[in-house]
Structures are given as structure tokens and as C-alpha cells.
Amino acid sequence: MLGEASLTLVGAGNLIKSSQMPIVFHVLRMLHRNLIVFLHNAIVLIAIWPFVRWSLYPSALLSLAGLVLLYLFLVGTSVIVAIICVRYRDVPPLIQVLIQFLFFLTPIIWYPEQVKFGTELLKLNPMTYILMIVRDPILGRPVEIQTWNIAIGLSAASLIAGSLMYVRFRRRIAYWV
């Protein structure tokens, strides 16, 4: 979603210039579009569950709280990325490269326990904590309270930074598009 956020305000340039909608509306529209796609994919998972029957634990409901924190984190981060990318048009390709790098640095296709060296680098990646609070409850793995605290802090910091950046630059964005 951060890759799409880098082009959101640039793509909505005509709407920004011709309407009085708040600028953040365009970022939220992109996030809600992706949320709808996610919910459609979740329906497919529910439809195939009777045939596959993987184990679900009561702790899997904690992943819903993780999804809320993920959404809040993405709101703040997307606002920051969108504003930076609309101001500096050379940044979106850099964001794409950074996302690819973060994909390999984040335990998406591997578990953190499989890392033999570089665990300190893994702890510096904010996406690790956000992913762990969404994925691990579904898999029945325990999530430490420290991971939840870090994820809550990351979401709050992202929202605060995004809000401050939006308030500071919202009037200039129409001129940047």
C-alpha cells in the first residue's frame, strides 16, 4: 500500500485542483479501496476453510486488533509518503525500491527464529512488529506484550506524524500537483 500511496496524490491531481475535498480524503480512499479488496480475499478464505480445515485458536481474534493497528499505522504512513512524493516527484521510484528491500527484511516468508545473524537489524524494522501482531495469533503462536506495546506505539507515532505533516502542508499540496 505504501507503493500506491506514493502515487495517490499525484494521480488525484485533477480532483485536488477542482474540488474542495480535504486532501487526506484521497489517501483514505486508496486505503479503503485496498481494505475492500482485502475483505473480498477474506471471503475466499472463509469459503475454502471447510475443505482445508486448518486449526483456529481463540487467540486468532487478537489478529483483528492487529488489523486495526495495521490500518492506523498505514493511515499515518500513507499520508506521510503521499505528501513527500507529491512534493518531490523523484521519490516514488525510491519508495518502490525501499518496499522491495523491506519485503526481504520483514519476516513475511520466513519466521524470525530462522535468522542466524542480523536479529538486531530485524528489531529495527517496524513492519516486523506490525506483521507479528496480525499473523501470529492466526497461527496460534503467542505474541509478547512487548510486541503489542511497540505496535501500538508505532501506530500512534505514525498517526501523530501523519497528522502533523498534513496540518503543516495541506494548503500547499494543490500547488504541488
PDB file of C-alpha atoms in Angstrom:
ATOM      1  CA  MET A   1       0.000   0.000   0.000  1.00  0.00           C
ATOM      2  CA  LEU A   2       2.895   2.359   0.551  1.00  0.00           C
ATOM      3  CA  GLY A   3       3.825   1.990  -3.106  1.00  0.00           C
ATOM      4  CA  GLU A   4       0.336   3.003  -4.095  1.00  0.00           C
ATOM      5  CA  ALA A   5       0.375   5.834  -1.547  1.00  0.00           C
ATOM      6  CA  SER A   6       3.405   7.304  -3.287  1.00  0.00           C
ATOM      7  CA  LEU A   7       1.279   7.983  -6.380  1.00  0.00           C
ATOM      8  CA  THR A   8      -2.083   8.704  -4.764  1.00  0.00           C
ATOM      9  CA  LEU A   9      -1.963  12.483  -4.617  1.00  0.00           C
ATOM     10  CA  VAL A  10      -0.220  12.774  -7.970  1.00  0.00           C
ATOM     11  CA  GLY A  11      -2.956  10.639  -9.534  1.00  0.00           C
ATOM     12  CA  ALA A  12      -5.691  12.660  -7.848  1.00  0.00           C
ATOM     13  CA  GLY A  13      -4.236  15.952  -9.056  1.00  0.00           C
ATOM     14  CA  ASN A  14      -7.262  16.918 -11.168  1.00  0.00           C
ATOM     15  CA  LEU A  15      -9.652  16.213  -8.296  1.00  0.00           C
ATOM     16  CA  ILE A  16      -7.491  18.165  -5.871  1.00  0.00           C
ATOM     17  CA  LYS A  17      -7.418  21.200  -8.144  1.00  0.00           C
ATOM     18  CA  SER A  18     -11.117  21.151  -8.989  1.00  0.00           C
ATOM     19  CA  SER A  19     -12.801  20.302  -5.686  1.00  0.00           C
ATOM     20  CA  GLN A  20     -12.813  21.427  -2.087  1.00  0.00           C
ATOM     21  CA  MET A  21     -12.453  17.925  -0.597  1.00  0.00           C
ATOM     22  CA  PRO A  22      -9.875  17.542   2.139  1.00  0.00           C
ATOM     23  CA  ILE A  23      -6.590  16.254   0.747  1.00  0.00           C
ATOM     24  CA  VAL A  24      -6.492  13.368   3.209  1.00  0.00           C
ATOM     25  CA  PHE A  25      -9.701  12.078   1.603  1.00  0.00           C
ATOM     26  CA  HIS A  26      -7.698  10.845  -1.390  1.00  0.00           C
ATOM     27  CA  VAL A  27      -5.328   8.867   0.809  1.00  0.00           C
ATOM     28  CA  LEU A  28      -8.231   7.380   2.783  1.00  0.00           C
ATOM     29  CA  ARG A  29      -9.976   6.497  -0.477  1.00  0.00           C
ATOM     30  CA  MET A  30      -6.906   4.497  -1.550  1.00  0.00           C
ATOM     31  CA  LEU A  31      -6.721   2.761   1.842  1.00  0.00           C
ATOM     32  CA  HIS A  32     -10.425   1.884   1.824  1.00  0.00           C
ATOM     33  CA  ARG A  33     -10.167   0.522  -1.720  1.00  0.00           C
ATOM     34  CA  ASN A  34      -7.396  -1.796  -0.550  1.00  0.00           C
ATOM     35  CA  LEU A  35      -9.404  -2.706   2.554  1.00  0.00           C
ATOM     36  CA  ILE A  36     -12.331  -3.744   0.352  1.00  0.00           C
ATOM     37  CA  VAL A  37     -10.009  -5.902  -1.764  1.00  0.00           C
ATOM     38  CA  PHE A  38      -8.667  -7.487   1.437  1.00  0.00           C
ATOM     39  CA  LEU A  39     -12.201  -8.237   2.665  1.00  0.00           C
ATOM     40  CA  HIS A  40     -13.070  -9.850  -0.658  1.00  0.00           C
ATOM     41  CA  ASN A  41      -9.996 -12.060  -0.328  1.00  0.00           C
ATOM     42  CA  ALA A  42     -11.012 -12.920   3.248  1.00  0.00           C
ATOM     43  CA  ILE A  43     -14.343 -14.179   1.906  1.00  0.00           C
ATOM     44  CA  VAL A  44     -12.426 -16.617  -0.294  1.00  0.00           C
ATOM     45  CA  LEU A  45     -10.513 -17.869   2.752  1.00  0.00           C
ATOM     46  CA  ILE A  46     -13.770 -18.407   4.611  1.00  0.00           C
ATOM     47  CA  ALA A  47     -15.207 -20.284   1.619  1.00  0.00           C
ATOM     48  CA  ILE A  48     -12.287 -22.736   1.383  1.00  0.00           C
ATOM     49  CA  TRP A  49     -11.890 -23.262   5.134  1.00  0.00           C
ATOM     50  CA  PRO A  50     -14.401 -26.170   5.329  1.00  0.00           C
ATOM     51  CA  PHE A  51     -12.325 -28.072   2.776  1.00  0.00           C
ATOM     52  CA  VAL A  52      -8.865 -27.383   4.202  1.00  0.00           C
ATOM     53  CA  ARG A  53      -9.690 -27.241   7.939  1.00  0.00           C
ATOM     54  CA  TRP A  54      -6.617 -25.682   9.473  1.00  0.00           C
ATOM     55  CA  SER A  55      -6.697 -25.197  13.212  1.00  0.00           C
ATOM     56  CA  LEU A  56      -8.074 -21.935  14.544  1.00  0.00           C
ATOM     57  CA  TYR A  57      -7.489 -20.950  18.130  1.00  0.00           C
ATOM     58  CA  PRO A  58      -9.441 -18.450  20.254  1.00  0.00           C
ATOM     59  CA  SER A  59      -6.362 -16.226  20.184  1.00  0.00           C
ATOM     60  CA  ALA A  60      -6.985 -15.734  16.449  1.00  0.00           C
ATOM     61  CA  LEU A  61      -9.426 -12.977  17.398  1.00  0.00           C
ATOM     62  CA  LEU A  62      -6.428 -10.936  18.566  1.00  0.00           C
ATOM     63  CA  SER A  63      -5.446 -10.648  14.939  1.00  0.00           C
ATOM     64  CA  LEU A  64      -8.487  -8.383  14.419  1.00  0.00           C
ATOM     65  CA  ALA A  65      -6.965  -5.952  16.905  1.00  0.00           C
ATOM     66  CA  GLY A  66      -3.722  -6.320  14.961  1.00  0.00           C
ATOM     67  CA  LEU A  67      -5.534  -5.451  11.743  1.00  0.00           C
ATOM     68  CA  VAL A  68      -6.913  -2.279  13.342  1.00  0.00           C
ATOM     69  CA  LEU A  69      -3.399  -1.280  14.430  1.00  0.00           C
ATOM     70  CA  LEU A  70      -2.102  -2.103  10.951  1.00  0.00           C
ATOM     71  CA  TYR A  71      -4.773   0.120   9.400  1.00  0.00           C
ATOM     72  CA  LEU A  72      -3.962   3.007  11.748  1.00  0.00           C
ATOM     73  CA  PHE A  73      -0.255   2.604  11.034  1.00  0.00           C
ATOM     74  CA  LEU A  74      -0.941   2.648   7.305  1.00  0.00           C
ATOM     75  CA  VAL A  75      -3.115   5.770   7.540  1.00  0.00           C
ATOM     76  CA  GLY A  76      -0.334   7.817   9.112  1.00  0.00           C
ATOM     77  CA  THR A  77       2.435   6.348   6.980  1.00  0.00           C
ATOM     78  CA  SER A  78       0.451   6.734   3.752  1.00  0.00           C
ATOM     79  CA  VAL A  79      -0.224  10.398   4.468  1.00  0.00           C
ATOM     80  CA  ILE A  80       3.488  10.999   5.066  1.00  0.00           C
ATOM     81  CA  VAL A  81       4.556   9.096   1.947  1.00  0.00           C
ATOM     82  CA  ALA A  82       1.886  10.724  -0.237  1.00  0.00           C
ATOM     83  CA  ILE A  83       2.839  14.254   0.828  1.00  0.00           C
ATOM     84  CA  ILE A  84       6.569  13.652   0.362  1.00  0.00           C
ATOM     85  CA  CYS A  85       6.022  12.042  -3.041  1.00  0.00           C
ATOM     86  CA  VAL A  86       3.737  14.796  -4.339  1.00  0.00           C
ATOM     87  CA  ARG A  87       6.329  17.391  -3.372  1.00  0.00           C
ATOM     88  CA  TYR A  88       9.381  15.526  -4.635  1.00  0.00           C
ATOM     89  CA  ARG A  89       8.484  13.585  -7.780  1.00  0.00           C
ATOM     90  CA  ASP A  90      11.749  11.626  -7.771  1.00  0.00           C
ATOM     91  CA  VAL A  91      10.883   9.838  -4.533  1.00  0.00           C
ATOM     92  CA  PRO A  92       8.233   7.286  -5.775  1.00  0.00           C
ATOM     93  CA  PRO A  93      10.813   5.058  -7.540  1.00  0.00           C
ATOM     94  CA  LEU A  94      12.902   5.182  -4.369  1.00  0.00           C
ATOM     95  CA  ILE A  95       9.844   4.116  -2.358  1.00  0.00           C
ATOM     96  CA  GLN A  96       9.374   1.130  -4.689  1.00  0.00           C
ATOM     97  CA  VAL A  97      12.977   0.013  -4.102  1.00  0.00           C
ATOM     98  CA  LEU A  98      12.606   0.540  -0.355  1.00  0.00           C
ATOM     99  CA  ILE A  99       9.446  -1.573  -0.293  1.00  0.00           C
ATOM    100  CA  GLN A 100      11.230  -4.407  -2.071  1.00  0.00           C
ATOM    101  CA  PHE A 101      14.100  -4.188   0.415  1.00  0.00           C
ATOM    102  CA  LEU A 102      11.662  -4.169   3.366  1.00  0.00           C
ATOM    103  CA  PHE A 103       9.909  -7.239   1.928  1.00  0.00           C
ATOM    104  CA  PHE A 104      13.081  -9.294   2.264  1.00  0.00           C
ATOM    105  CA  LEU A 105      13.931  -7.760   5.635  1.00  0.00           C
ATOM    106  CA  THR A 106      10.456  -8.407   7.077  1.00  0.00           C
ATOM    107  CA  PRO A 107       9.557 -11.947   8.213  1.00  0.00           C
ATOM    108  CA  ILE A 108       6.794 -12.452   5.659  1.00  0.00           C
ATOM    109  CA  ILE A 109       8.003 -15.667   4.039  1.00  0.00           C
ATOM    110  CA  TRP A 110      10.128 -16.774   6.980  1.00  0.00           C
ATOM    111  CA  TYR A 111       9.953 -16.740  10.777  1.00  0.00           C
ATOM    112  CA  PRO A 112      12.196 -14.549  12.953  1.00  0.00           C
ATOM    113  CA  GLU A 113      13.579 -17.668  14.655  1.00  0.00           C
ATOM    114  CA  GLN A 114      15.141 -18.753  11.360  1.00  0.00           C
ATOM    115  CA  VAL A 115      17.552 -15.795  11.315  1.00  0.00           C
ATOM    116  CA  LYS A 116      21.014 -16.830  12.406  1.00  0.00           C
ATOM    117  CA  PHE A 117      22.583 -13.356  12.283  1.00  0.00           C
ATOM    118  CA  GLY A 118      21.238  -9.838  11.952  1.00  0.00           C
ATOM    119  CA  THR A 119      18.463 -10.119  14.535  1.00  0.00           C
ATOM    120  CA  GLU A 120      19.292  -6.585  15.673  1.00  0.00           C
ATOM    121  CA  LEU A 121      18.511  -5.338  12.181  1.00  0.00           C
ATOM    122  CA  LEU A 122      15.210  -7.227  12.286  1.00  0.00           C
ATOM    123  CA  LYS A 123      14.264  -5.454  15.516  1.00  0.00           C
ATOM    124  CA  LEU A 124      14.717  -2.058  13.808  1.00  0.00           C
ATOM    125  CA  ASN A 125      12.129  -2.884  11.139  1.00  0.00           C
ATOM    126  CA  PRO A 126       8.721  -1.533  12.234  1.00  0.00           C
ATOM    127  CA  MET A 127       6.888  -3.826   9.829  1.00  0.00           C
ATOM    128  CA  THR A 128       8.153  -6.839  11.799  1.00  0.00           C
ATOM    129  CA  TYR A 129       6.088  -5.859  14.826  1.00  0.00           C
ATOM    130  CA  ILE A 130       3.009  -4.935  12.808  1.00  0.00           C
ATOM    131  CA  LEU A 131       3.174  -8.243  10.934  1.00  0.00           C
ATOM    132  CA  MET A 132       3.664 -10.284  14.101  1.00  0.00           C
ATOM    133  CA  ILE A 133       0.528  -8.932  15.790  1.00  0.00           C
ATOM    134  CA  VAL A 134      -1.571  -9.821  12.739  1.00  0.00           C
ATOM    135  CA  ARG A 135      -0.018 -13.135  11.675  1.00  0.00           C
ATOM    136  CA  ASP A 136       0.997 -14.877  14.893  1.00  0.00           C
ATOM    137  CA  PRO A 137      -2.456 -15.007  16.569  1.00  0.00           C
ATOM    138  CA  ILE A 138      -3.899 -16.674  13.454  1.00  0.00           C
ATOM    139  CA  LEU A 139      -1.138 -19.284  13.527  1.00  0.00           C
ATOM    140  CA  GLY A 140      -1.694 -19.928  17.234  1.00  0.00           C
ATOM    141  CA  ARG A 141       1.701 -18.521  18.170  1.00  0.00           C
ATOM    142  CA  PRO A 142       1.944 -16.372  21.304  1.00  0.00           C
ATOM    143  CA  VAL A 143       2.617 -12.671  20.854  1.00  0.00           C
ATOM    144  CA  GLU A 144       4.610 -10.988  23.593  1.00  0.00           C
ATOM    145  CA  ILE A 145       3.103  -7.959  25.303  1.00  0.00           C
ATOM    146  CA  GLN A 146       6.238  -6.008  24.349  1.00  0.00           C
ATOM    147  CA  THR A 147       5.416  -6.613  20.669  1.00  0.00           C
ATOM    148  CA  TRP A 148       1.890  -5.273  21.218  1.00  0.00           C
ATOM    149  CA  ASN A 149       3.252  -2.217  23.029  1.00  0.00           C
ATOM    150  CA  ILE A 150       5.710  -1.494  20.225  1.00  0.00           C
ATOM    151  CA  ALA A 151       2.975  -1.933  17.589  1.00  0.00           C
ATOM    152  CA  ILE A 152       0.636   0.406  19.485  1.00  0.00           C
ATOM    153  CA  GLY A 153       3.446   2.942  19.804  1.00  0.00           C
ATOM    154  CA  LEU A 154       4.280   2.664  16.100  1.00  0.00           C
ATOM    155  CA  SER A 155       0.640   3.169  15.124  1.00  0.00           C
ATOM    156  CA  ALA A 156       0.267   6.161  17.428  1.00  0.00           C
ATOM    157  CA  ALA A 157       3.539   7.705  16.249  1.00  0.00           C
ATOM    158  CA  SER A 158       2.547   7.170  12.631  1.00  0.00           C
ATOM    159  CA  LEU A 159      -0.831   8.835  13.147  1.00  0.00           C
ATOM    160  CA  ILE A 160       0.682  11.767  15.034  1.00  0.00           C
ATOM    161  CA  ALA A 161       3.441  12.302  12.456  1.00  0.00           C
ATOM    162  CA  GLY A 162       0.957  11.989   9.593  1.00  0.00           C
ATOM    163  CA  SER A 163      -1.428  14.447  11.252  1.00  0.00           C
ATOM    164  CA  LEU A 164       1.319  16.977  11.911  1.00  0.00           C
ATOM    165  CA  MET A 165       2.593  16.711   8.366  1.00  0.00           C
ATOM    166  CA  TYR A 166      -0.905  17.023   6.943  1.00  0.00           C
ATOM    167  CA  VAL A 167      -1.712  20.108   9.023  1.00  0.00           C
ATOM    168  CA  ARG A 168       1.603  21.711   8.044  1.00  0.00           C
ATOM    169  CA  PHE A 169       1.423  21.098   4.266  1.00  0.00           C
ATOM    170  CA  ARG A 170      -2.244  20.645   3.324  1.00  0.00           C
ATOM    171  CA  ARG A 171      -2.593  24.122   1.808  1.00  0.00           C
ATOM    172  CA  ARG A 172       0.470  23.691  -0.414  1.00  0.00           C
ATOM    173  CA  ILE A 173      -0.447  20.325  -1.915  1.00  0.00           C
ATOM    174  CA  ALA A 174      -2.775  21.832  -4.545  1.00  0.00           C
ATOM    175  CA  TYR A 175       0.175  23.848  -5.874  1.00  0.00           C
ATOM    176  CA  TRP A 176       2.481  20.844  -5.898  1.00  0.00           C
ATOM    177  CA  VAL A 177       0.212  18.734  -8.096  1.00  0.00           C
TER     178      VAL A 177
END
